C-alpha positions as a printed NumPy array, in Angstrom:
array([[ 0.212, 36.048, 60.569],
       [-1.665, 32.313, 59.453],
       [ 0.931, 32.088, 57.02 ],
       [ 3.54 , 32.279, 59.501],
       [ 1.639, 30.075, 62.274],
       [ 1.334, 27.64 , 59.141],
       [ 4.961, 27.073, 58.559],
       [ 5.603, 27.322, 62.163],
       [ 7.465, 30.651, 62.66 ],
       [ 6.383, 33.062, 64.91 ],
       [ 4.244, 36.322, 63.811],
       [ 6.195, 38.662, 65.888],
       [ 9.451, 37.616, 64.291],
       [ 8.331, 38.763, 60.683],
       [ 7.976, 42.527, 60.903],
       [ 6.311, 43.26 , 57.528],
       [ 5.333, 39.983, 55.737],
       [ 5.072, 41.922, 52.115],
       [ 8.821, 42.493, 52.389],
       [ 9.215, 38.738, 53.579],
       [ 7.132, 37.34 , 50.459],
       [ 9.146, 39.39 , 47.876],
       [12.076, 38.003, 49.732],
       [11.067, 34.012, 49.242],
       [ 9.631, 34.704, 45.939],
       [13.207, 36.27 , 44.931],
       [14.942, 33.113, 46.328],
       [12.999, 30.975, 44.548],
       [13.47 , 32.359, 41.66 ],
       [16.581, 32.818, 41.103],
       [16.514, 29.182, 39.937],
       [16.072, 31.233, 36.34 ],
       [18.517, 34.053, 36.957],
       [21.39 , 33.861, 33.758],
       [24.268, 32.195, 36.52 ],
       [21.841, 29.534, 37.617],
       [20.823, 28.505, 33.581],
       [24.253, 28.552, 32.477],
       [25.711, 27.059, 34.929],
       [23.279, 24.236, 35.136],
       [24.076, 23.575, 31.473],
       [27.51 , 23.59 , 31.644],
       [27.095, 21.134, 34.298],
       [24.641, 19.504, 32.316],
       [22.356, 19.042, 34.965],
       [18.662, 18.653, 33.57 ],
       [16.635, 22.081, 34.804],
       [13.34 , 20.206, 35.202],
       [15.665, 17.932, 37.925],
       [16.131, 20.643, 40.432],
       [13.94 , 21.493, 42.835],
       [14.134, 25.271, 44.512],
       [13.569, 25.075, 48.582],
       [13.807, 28.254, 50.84 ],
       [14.423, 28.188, 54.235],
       [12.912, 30.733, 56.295],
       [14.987, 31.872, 59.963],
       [15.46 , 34.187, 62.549],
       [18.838, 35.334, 61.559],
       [21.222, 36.646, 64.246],
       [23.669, 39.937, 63.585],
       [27.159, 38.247, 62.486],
       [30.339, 39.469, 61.037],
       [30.276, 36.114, 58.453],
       [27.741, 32.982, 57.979],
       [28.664, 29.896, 55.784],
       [27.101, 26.931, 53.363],
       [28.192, 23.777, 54.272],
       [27.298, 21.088, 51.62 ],
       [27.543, 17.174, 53.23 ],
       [27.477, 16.114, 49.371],
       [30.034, 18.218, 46.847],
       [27.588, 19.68 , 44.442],
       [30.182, 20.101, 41.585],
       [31.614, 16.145, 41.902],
       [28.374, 14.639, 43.238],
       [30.253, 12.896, 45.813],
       [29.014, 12.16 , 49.192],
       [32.451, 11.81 , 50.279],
       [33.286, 15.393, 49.618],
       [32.229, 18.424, 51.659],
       [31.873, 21.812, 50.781],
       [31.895, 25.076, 52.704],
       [31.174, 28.312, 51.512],
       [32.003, 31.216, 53.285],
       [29.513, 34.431, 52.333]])
């Protein structure tokens, strides 16, 4: 439950942290699953320049949720948007 105070999210929302920690641990890294490596060289994108983040939420039930990037991450441009639908 400090852990949770720490990062400012409420105890009662997190159930069974174990299960939450192998979740952000998983997300994180997956930086090093096969996809991400290949991908990032094909892209030739450096792997000691990206940095993994994970974002912990309440999540509410829904029939679809989305990624919406404000900067294309294939072109680099900031003039570009992305969405993914998942």
């Amino acid at each position: 439950q400090a852990a949770c105070k720490a990062v400012g999210m409420d105890a009662e929302l997190t159930e069974d942290m174990d299960e939450c920690w192998e979740a952000v641990t998983s997300v994180w890294a997956s930086k090093w699953t096969d996809r991400a490596y290949f991908s990032r060289n094909a892209c030739k994108v450096a792997h000691p320049s990206l940095y993994m983040g994970v974002l912990v939420q309440q999540v509410l039930p829904a029939q679809f949720s989305f990624v919406l990037h404000t900067t294309n991450p294939m072109s680099g441009s900031a003039d570009e948007m992305v969405g993914e639908l998942v």
